[in-house]
Amino acid sequence: MDKKPIAESYRRNAAILEIQDLSVTFRQRKGLFQSEDLPVISRLNVTVNQGEIVAVVGASGSGKSLLAHGIMGILPVNARISGEMNFLGEPLTTERICKLRGKEIALVPQGVTYLDPLMKVGAQVREQQPGKEGKRRQKELFSAYGLPEKTEERYPFECSGGMNRRILLSTALMERPKLIVADEPTPGMDLGQAKRAMADFRAFASQGNGVFLITHDLPLAISAADRIAVFYAGTTVEEAPSSDFASEALLRHPYTRALWRAMPQNGFQAIPGTQPYVKDMPKGCVFGPRCPKFTKECLGDIPMRAVRQGTVRCILQHDEHKIREARESKDAQKAQEEREVQKYAGGR
Amino acid sequence: MLEADNLIFSYRRRELPVLDRVSLQVKPGERVGIFSPSGSGKTTLLKLLSGYLLPQGGKVLADGKPLPRSGFCPVQMVWQHPERAVNSRLTMGKILAEGGKTDPRLEALFGIEVDWKRRYPEELSGGELQRFCIVRALGEGTRYLLADEITAMLDMITQAQVWNALLEEMERRQIGLVAVSHSRELLEQVCTRVVGLEELSYSGVKR
Amino acid sequence: MKNNKQRQAAVFFSAALLFLAMVTAAGVLCREAALETDFSRKNLAPCREYWFGTDCMGRDMFARTLAGLSMSIRIGLCTAGVSACLALLLGVAAAVMGKAADRVISFLIDTIMGIPHLLLLILISYALGKGFLGVAAGVALTHWPSLTRVIRGEVLQLKNSEFYQISRKLGWGRGQAAARHMLPHLVPQFTVGLILMFPHAILHESSITFLGFGLSAKQPAIGVILSESMRYLITGQWWLALFPGIMLVITVLLFDRAGNALRGLLEPMENREGVYG
């Protein structure tokens, strides 16, 4: 009944994927009759708009892969999921995920080991879509991603790592999806290969589609994505345009700032401590115990707030930053322009 | 000084060698970063330098002596995937003790918490595991450390934590380092000199 | 959920073991009763007093079945134990002692696996003069190849694992590193392999005894009972074959299931689902 207004909101915002207050808990047995719920992801917010690459950046072990599995509807049976997920303006229910999976939403898996070593590449890509139409589409994709025509008659081991990665991407694109979910697509690639992989994603996004990139590699995300959601201890603490990463002052959350300062080119300073475990999450702000600006108020409920073109889960007011921001905005602008130039120059 | 003299190595006979007459010298306290595309043999070079593989030609000398066939090796390597470098059926405390006498000062420097030592590897994150692997490799007899993408799988903060601790310890003990990474920024931050692998090989040209 | 399954497996494993231990003990105690003949009660169908009936010589079939099973289980334990130890030795040797040893052992494995099992068993048993020694040697010498293969593979994999190589560079000797890193992985493989070998051993012991190449007809072995009872099947004495047969099947199945339950208990890593992705 109320599908229409949501669909309209989609047309207005052109949001492909909206995730609001997503929580994933795992039920674990404890003793004979009790069980406990482990909150692995709590109150996560992320939106992917048309034409955008959005990166979720977080440490390994922080639950990022579960996010991908949640979107694809392939969580294990003892996981429970709550919150709102909308795809093209309509709620993403379990039945709908099953219908859309592999068609409108496609997963680009982590490694090339997902290819069947005993099957010719072309046949593998066409597996879901045999027949003439499939063959045509596969040829089209191969030529679009610079794979020679002979490739389809080869086996995966006869192709280089970079070619195999493009083959995986082609498989994902066979059914003309609107959204690609890419789970750590770059480990094992060198800088050049990673850049080419990102250029392929960019080409896909610029046709009015969305890319949801899950990675631990912040520099990669900064160079490739339009927006970055910073993931810490099971939740997004900040969502920011990637241009904001040009300068510390433009960032909203103390954790993001700490991340920025830890980059080799930005001073290589590390704050002490490690991410909390799901079993002993701190009260209130998840970053509280490691935050240099921790106050009593941080123990309360921390809502997501909009600050400039991004959002932040922090109660700190950013007045002090605004002053510096004004001072630094000129430098930031310059840096952003440089980045933009690089982005276009760095494309393939 | 850790010296590699004209190392030749190929994985299969009658194939072009992965490494062709590679030479490298690392002084105590010196930190050398090697930067080159993936698949060019960086890991192979580190395995030769630490004695995991034997070269088909050339030799490796640590402080003038060839690497020992058994016993503690003065050249220790830290691997890229910590979860593969530890035995999943041992507790972290036992894994740490593999490196010989445990040093509470080092553990504190790398932020290893006492509680972690009772756990099994699968109960720790990659960053926590890697700290154990590094401390284990920094035994008393270690003169040179080889780092193969040791922080590639970690987030920025953990990467900086691990490297800052490592740099402090290497400075104190004048340990030499050879580091391999895909991130030029990282190498420039932690190393005293950064070279491409092709600069080290005899031909000097990229194959 | 996982814990629940594990608990079920543990309960099942203990129950199966208890049952088999009871059968074994009861069989030993019933030995006299199994041999006792009493012509006043011959050819009785199963009744309240004689659960499994009696045979033409008036022997209590229940006692005979228990004694036979007990015998089979004991032979099974012995032979599977010897066989598994053989497998452990050969498997480790193949993996550690270099290429020549590996080639010889692999050739042995292939040869023995290439000959039909029962045929080889009969040959060995016959050559050693049948009886207890023949059966035991036959079963022990034919059951090691598959476990040897498993252990050889496991040791080879561990030898190439990063953590083993690292510990060698940290100054640990071959033996020390192997004890530290290989034993904890091999013990579960070995135990499970051992238990899964029991049903085979028992079944094969019974089969060759049934065929007349095994234990002597005087012993109350399950194979002897079954082969004797075949003669009386046409005369309508169905109970002579049915109950011992069922008991044998139950015993074999229980061992098999117990082995699989133990595997689930000892190798939790493999079937544990990652919580953190």
Tab-separated table of C-alpha atoms in Angstrom, chain B residues 50-52 68 71-73 76 79 81 84-90 94 97-99 122 136-137, chain C residues 161-163 165-172 180-182 184-185 188 266-270 272 276:
chain	number	residue	atom	x	y	z
B	50	SER	CA	65.860	-16.138	5.788
B	51	GLY	CA	66.750	-19.655	4.633
B	52	TYR	CA	63.236	-20.981	3.969
B	68	PRO	CA	72.559	-22.117	9.953
B	71	GLY	CA	68.996	-23.921	15.400
B	72	PHE	CA	67.890	-20.322	15.838
B	73	CYS	CA	68.282	-18.331	12.640
B	76	GLN	CA	63.783	-13.956	11.029
B	79	TRP	CA	54.737	-13.396	7.156
B	81	HIS	CA	49.009	-13.774	7.015
B	84	ARG	CA	48.599	-19.128	8.878
B	85	ALA	CA	51.780	-18.497	10.852
B	86	VAL	CA	50.336	-19.811	14.110
B	87	ASN	CA	49.155	-23.294	15.027
B	88	SER	CA	45.401	-23.114	15.564
B	89	ARG	CA	45.502	-25.797	18.258
B	90	LEU	CA	47.891	-23.965	20.586
B	94	LYS	CA	52.449	-21.235	23.893
B	97	ALA	CA	56.976	-19.094	23.880
B	98	GLU	CA	58.122	-20.706	20.629
B	99	GLY	CA	60.421	-17.735	20.144
B	122	GLU	CA	40.745	-17.885	16.150
B	136	ARG	CA	57.957	-14.153	18.572
B	137	ALA	CA	60.360	-13.270	15.763
C	161	SER	CA	52.633	-25.241	6.861
C	162	GLU	CA	53.996	-21.827	7.676
C	163	PHE	CA	53.815	-22.325	11.429
C	165	GLN	CA	58.558	-23.920	9.089
C	166	ILE	CA	58.686	-20.857	11.323
C	167	SER	CA	59.201	-22.945	14.445
C	168	ARG	CA	62.139	-24.697	12.767
C	169	LYS	CA	63.722	-21.307	12.064
C	170	LEU	CA	63.106	-20.348	15.690
C	171	GLY	CA	65.524	-23.111	16.626
C	172	TRP	CA	63.236	-26.058	17.287
C	180	ARG	CA	54.537	-29.626	19.170
C	181	HIS	CA	52.864	-28.975	15.870
C	182	MET	CA	52.015	-32.336	14.359
C	184	PRO	CA	47.876	-32.197	18.234
C	185	HIS	CA	46.638	-32.454	14.625
C	188	PRO	CA	42.269	-36.749	16.471
C	266	LEU	CA	37.477	-33.587	17.997
C	267	GLU	CA	37.434	-31.371	14.964
C	268	PRO	CA	35.267	-28.481	16.000
C	269	MET	CA	37.375	-25.953	14.050
C	270	GLU	CA	36.276	-27.331	10.712
C	272	ARG	CA	32.490	-23.947	13.432
C	276	TYR	CA	33.222	-12.239	12.570
